[in-house]
Tab-separated table of N, CA and C in Angstrom:
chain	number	residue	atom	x	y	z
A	1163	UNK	N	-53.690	47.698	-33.774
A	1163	UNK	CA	-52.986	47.193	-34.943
A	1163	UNK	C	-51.824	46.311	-34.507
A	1164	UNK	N	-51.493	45.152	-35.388
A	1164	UNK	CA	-50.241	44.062	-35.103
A	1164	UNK	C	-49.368	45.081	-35.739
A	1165	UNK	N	-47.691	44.794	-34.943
A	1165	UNK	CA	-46.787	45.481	-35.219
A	1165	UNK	C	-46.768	45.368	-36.504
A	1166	UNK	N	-46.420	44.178	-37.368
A	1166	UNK	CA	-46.222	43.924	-38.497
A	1166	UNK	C	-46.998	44.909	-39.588
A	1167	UNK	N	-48.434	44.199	-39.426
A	1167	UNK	CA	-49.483	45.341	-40.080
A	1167	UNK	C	-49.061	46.989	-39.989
A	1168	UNK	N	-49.073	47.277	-38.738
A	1168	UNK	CA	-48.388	48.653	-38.654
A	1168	UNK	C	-47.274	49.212	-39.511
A	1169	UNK	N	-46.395	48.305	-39.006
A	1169	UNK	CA	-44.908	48.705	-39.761
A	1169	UNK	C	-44.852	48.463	-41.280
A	1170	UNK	N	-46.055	47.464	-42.145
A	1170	UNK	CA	-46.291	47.604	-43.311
A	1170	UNK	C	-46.911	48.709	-43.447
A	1171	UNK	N	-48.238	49.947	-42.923
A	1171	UNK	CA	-48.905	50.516	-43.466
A	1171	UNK	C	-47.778	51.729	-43.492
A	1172	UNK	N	-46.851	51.749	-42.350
A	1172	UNK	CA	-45.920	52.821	-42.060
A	1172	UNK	C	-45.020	52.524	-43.688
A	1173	UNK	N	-44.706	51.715	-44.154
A	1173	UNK	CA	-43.681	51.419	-45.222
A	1173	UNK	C	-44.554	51.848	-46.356
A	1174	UNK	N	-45.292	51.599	-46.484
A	1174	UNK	CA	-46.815	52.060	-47.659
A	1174	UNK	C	-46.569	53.753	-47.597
A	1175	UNK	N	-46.868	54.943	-46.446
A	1175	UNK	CA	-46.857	56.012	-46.641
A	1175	UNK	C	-45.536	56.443	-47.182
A	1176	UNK	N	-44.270	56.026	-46.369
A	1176	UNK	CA	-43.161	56.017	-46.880
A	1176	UNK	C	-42.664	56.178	-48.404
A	1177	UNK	N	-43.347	54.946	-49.161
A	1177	UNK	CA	-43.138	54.822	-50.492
A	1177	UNK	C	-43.575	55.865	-50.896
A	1178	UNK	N	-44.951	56.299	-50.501
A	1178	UNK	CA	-45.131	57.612	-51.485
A	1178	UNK	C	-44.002	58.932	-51.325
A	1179	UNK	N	-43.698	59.488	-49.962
A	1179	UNK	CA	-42.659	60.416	-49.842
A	1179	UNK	C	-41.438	59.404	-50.815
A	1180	UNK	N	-41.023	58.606	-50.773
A	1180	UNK	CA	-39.736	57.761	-51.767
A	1180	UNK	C	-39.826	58.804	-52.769
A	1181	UNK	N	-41.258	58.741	-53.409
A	1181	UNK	CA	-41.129	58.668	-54.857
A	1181	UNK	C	-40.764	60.289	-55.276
A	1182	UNK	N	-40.744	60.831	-54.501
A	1182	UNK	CA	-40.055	62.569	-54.764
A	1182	UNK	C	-39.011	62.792	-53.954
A	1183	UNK	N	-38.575	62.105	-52.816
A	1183	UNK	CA	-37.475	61.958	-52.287
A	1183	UNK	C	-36.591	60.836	-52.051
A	1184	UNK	N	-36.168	60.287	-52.888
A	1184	UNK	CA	-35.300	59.065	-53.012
A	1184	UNK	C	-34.102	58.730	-52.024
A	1185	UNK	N	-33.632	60.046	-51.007
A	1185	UNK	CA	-32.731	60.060	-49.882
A	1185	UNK	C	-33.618	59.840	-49.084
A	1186	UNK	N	-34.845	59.898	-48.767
A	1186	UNK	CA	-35.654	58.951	-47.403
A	1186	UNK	C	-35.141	57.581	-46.785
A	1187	UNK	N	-34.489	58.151	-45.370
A	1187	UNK	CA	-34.164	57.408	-45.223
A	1187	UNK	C	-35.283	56.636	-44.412
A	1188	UNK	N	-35.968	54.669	-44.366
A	1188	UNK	CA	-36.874	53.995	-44.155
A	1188	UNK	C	-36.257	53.857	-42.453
A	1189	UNK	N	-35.346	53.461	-42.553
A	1189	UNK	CA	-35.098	53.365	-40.719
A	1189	UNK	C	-34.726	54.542	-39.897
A	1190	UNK	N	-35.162	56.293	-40.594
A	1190	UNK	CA	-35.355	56.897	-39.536
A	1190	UNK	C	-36.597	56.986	-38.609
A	1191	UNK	N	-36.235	56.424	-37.433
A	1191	UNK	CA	-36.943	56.918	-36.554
A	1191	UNK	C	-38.481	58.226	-36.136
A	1192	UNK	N	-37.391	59.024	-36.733
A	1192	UNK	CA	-38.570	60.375	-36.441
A	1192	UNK	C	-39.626	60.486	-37.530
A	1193	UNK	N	-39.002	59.907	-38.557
A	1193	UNK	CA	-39.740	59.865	-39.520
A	1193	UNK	C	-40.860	59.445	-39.757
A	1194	UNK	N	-40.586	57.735	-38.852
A	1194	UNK	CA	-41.390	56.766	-38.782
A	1194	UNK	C	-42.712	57.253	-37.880
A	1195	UNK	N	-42.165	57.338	-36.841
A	1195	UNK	CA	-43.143	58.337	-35.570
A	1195	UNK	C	-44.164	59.438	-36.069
A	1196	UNK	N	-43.705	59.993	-37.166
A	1196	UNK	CA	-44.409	61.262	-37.991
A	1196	UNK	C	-45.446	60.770	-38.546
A	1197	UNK	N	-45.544	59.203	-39.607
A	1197	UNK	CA	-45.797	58.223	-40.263
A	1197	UNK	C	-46.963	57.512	-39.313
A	1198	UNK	N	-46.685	57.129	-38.052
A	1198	UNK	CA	-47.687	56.273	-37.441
A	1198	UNK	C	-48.148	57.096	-36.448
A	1199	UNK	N	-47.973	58.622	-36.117
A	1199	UNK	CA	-48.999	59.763	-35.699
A	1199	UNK	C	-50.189	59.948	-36.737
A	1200	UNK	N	-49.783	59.829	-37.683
A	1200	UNK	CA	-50.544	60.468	-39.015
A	1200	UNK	C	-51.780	59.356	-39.325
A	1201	UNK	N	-51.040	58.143	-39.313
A	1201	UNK	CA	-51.993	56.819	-39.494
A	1201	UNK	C	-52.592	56.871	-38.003
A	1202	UNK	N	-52.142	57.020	-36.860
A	1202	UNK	CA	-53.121	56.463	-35.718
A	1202	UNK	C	-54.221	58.017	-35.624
A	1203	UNK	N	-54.140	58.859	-36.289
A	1203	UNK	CA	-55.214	59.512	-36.373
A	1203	UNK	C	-56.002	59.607	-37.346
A	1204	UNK	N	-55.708	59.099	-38.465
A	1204	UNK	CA	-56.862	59.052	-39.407
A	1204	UNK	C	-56.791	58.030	-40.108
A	1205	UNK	N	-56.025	56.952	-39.867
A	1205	UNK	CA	-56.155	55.722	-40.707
A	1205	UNK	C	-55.434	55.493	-41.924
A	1206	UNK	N	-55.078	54.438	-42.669
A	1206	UNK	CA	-54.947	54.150	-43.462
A	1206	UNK	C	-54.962	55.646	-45.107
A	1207	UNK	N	-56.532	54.876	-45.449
A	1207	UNK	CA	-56.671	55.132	-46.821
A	1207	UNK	C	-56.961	56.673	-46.606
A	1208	UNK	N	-57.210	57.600	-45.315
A	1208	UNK	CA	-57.124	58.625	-45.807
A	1208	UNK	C	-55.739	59.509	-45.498
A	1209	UNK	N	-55.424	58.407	-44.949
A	1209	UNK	CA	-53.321	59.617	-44.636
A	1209	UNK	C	-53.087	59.454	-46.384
A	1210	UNK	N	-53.164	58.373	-46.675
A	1210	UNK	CA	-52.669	58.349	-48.491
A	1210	UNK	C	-53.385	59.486	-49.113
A	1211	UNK	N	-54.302	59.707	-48.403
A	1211	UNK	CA	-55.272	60.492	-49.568
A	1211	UNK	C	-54.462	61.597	-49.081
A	1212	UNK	N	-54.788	61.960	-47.913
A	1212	UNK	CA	-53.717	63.527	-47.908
A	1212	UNK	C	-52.506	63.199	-48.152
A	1213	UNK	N	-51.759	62.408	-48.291
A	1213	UNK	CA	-50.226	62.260	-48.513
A	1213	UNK	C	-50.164	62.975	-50.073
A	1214	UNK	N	-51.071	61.786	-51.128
A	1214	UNK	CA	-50.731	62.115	-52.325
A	1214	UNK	C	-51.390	63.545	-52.679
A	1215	UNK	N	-52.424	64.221	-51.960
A	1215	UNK	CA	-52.752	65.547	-52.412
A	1215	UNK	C	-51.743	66.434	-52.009
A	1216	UNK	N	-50.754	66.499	-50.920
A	1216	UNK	CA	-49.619	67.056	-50.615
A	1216	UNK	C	-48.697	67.190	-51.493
A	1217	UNK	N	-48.344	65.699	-52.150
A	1217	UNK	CA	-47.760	65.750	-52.992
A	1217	UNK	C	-47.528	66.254	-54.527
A	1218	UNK	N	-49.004	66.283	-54.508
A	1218	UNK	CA	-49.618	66.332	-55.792
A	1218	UNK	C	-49.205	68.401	-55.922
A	1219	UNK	N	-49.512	68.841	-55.101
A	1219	UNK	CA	-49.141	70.727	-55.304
A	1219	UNK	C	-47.675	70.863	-54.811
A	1220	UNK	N	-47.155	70.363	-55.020
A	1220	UNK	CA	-45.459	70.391	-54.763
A	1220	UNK	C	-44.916	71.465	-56.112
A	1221	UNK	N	-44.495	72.359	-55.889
A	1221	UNK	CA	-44.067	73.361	-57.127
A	1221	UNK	C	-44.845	73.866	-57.358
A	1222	UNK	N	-46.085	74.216	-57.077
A	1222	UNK	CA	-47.228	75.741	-57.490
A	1222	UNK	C	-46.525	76.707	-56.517
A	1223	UNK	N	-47.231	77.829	-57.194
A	1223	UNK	CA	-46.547	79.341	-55.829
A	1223	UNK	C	-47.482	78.905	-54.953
A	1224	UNK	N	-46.586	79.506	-53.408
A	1224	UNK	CA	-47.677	79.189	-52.695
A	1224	UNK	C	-47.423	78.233	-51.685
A	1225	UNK	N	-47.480	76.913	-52.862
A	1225	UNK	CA	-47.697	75.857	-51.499
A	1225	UNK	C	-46.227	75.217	-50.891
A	1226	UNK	N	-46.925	74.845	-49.545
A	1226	UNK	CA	-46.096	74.364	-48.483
A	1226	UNK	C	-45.488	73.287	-49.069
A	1227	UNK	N	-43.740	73.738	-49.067
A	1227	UNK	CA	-43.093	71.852	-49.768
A	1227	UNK	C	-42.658	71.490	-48.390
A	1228	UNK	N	-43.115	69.907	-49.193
A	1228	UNK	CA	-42.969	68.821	-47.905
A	1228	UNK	C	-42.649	67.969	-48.404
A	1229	UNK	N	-41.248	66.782	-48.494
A	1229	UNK	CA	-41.040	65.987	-49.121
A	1229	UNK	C	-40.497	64.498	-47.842
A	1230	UNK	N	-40.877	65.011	-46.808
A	1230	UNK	CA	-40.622	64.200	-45.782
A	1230	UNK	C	-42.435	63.532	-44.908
A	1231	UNK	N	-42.499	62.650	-44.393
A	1231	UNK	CA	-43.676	62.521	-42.996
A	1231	UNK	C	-43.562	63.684	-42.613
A	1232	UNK	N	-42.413	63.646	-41.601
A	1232	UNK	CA	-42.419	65.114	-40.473
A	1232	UNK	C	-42.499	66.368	-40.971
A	1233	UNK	N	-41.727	66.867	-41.973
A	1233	UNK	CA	-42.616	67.906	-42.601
A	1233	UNK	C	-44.483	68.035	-43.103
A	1234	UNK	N	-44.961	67.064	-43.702
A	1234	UNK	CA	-46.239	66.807	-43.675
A	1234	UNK	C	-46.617	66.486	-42.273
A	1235	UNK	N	-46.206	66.182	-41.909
A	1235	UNK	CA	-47.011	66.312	-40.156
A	1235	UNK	C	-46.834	67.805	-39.178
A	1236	UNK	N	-45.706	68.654	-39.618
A	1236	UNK	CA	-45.898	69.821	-39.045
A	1236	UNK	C	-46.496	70.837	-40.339
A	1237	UNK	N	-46.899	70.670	-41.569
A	1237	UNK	CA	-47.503	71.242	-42.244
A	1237	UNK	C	-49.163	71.049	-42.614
A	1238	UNK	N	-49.735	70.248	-41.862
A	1238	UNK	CA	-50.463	69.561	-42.492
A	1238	UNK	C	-51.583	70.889	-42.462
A	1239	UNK	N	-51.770	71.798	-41.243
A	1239	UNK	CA	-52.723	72.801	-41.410
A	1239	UNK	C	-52.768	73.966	-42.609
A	1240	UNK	N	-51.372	73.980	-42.917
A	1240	UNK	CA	-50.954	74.898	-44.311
A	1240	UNK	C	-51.205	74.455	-45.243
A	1241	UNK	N	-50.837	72.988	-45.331
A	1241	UNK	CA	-51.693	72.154	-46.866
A	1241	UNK	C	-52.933	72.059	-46.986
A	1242	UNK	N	-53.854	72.215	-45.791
A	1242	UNK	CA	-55.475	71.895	-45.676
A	1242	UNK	C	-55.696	73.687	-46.449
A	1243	UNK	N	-54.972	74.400	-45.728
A	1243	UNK	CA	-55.118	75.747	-46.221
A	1243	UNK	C	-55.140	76.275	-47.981
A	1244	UNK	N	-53.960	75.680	-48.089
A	1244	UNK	CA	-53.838	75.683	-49.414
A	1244	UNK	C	-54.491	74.935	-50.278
């Protein structure tokens, strides 16, 4: 992937964590890293797909909250669970 391309698809997952966490900050670092682990293993259209199903059970009992990348990247086996 061109940096650019990259650093757009990284800004794309981002937006979705934005939209329930509005203190995201875009130029952290670790964040970002969490963001383009997630994309260099499964791509694009399906990190969105698990992003927004993550998002989507936010407040049932139960499930794992994650309102960050790095939290969804160290939760991601608890959300598959759930």
């Amino acid at each position: 992937m061109q940096p650019e391309v990259a650093n757009n698809d990284v800004n794309k997952i981002m937006d979705l964590f934005y939209k329930i966490n509005p203190t995201l900050n875009f130029g952290n670092t670790s964040q970002r890293k969490a963001v383009d682990w997630i994309l260099n293993k499964w791509g694009l259209e399906e990190c969105k797909r698990m992003v927004e199903q993550a998002l989507a059970i936010q407040g049932q009992p139960y499930a794992p909250v994650v309102t960050t990348p790095m939290e969804f990247k160290n939760k991601i086996a608890k959300i598959k669970i759930f």
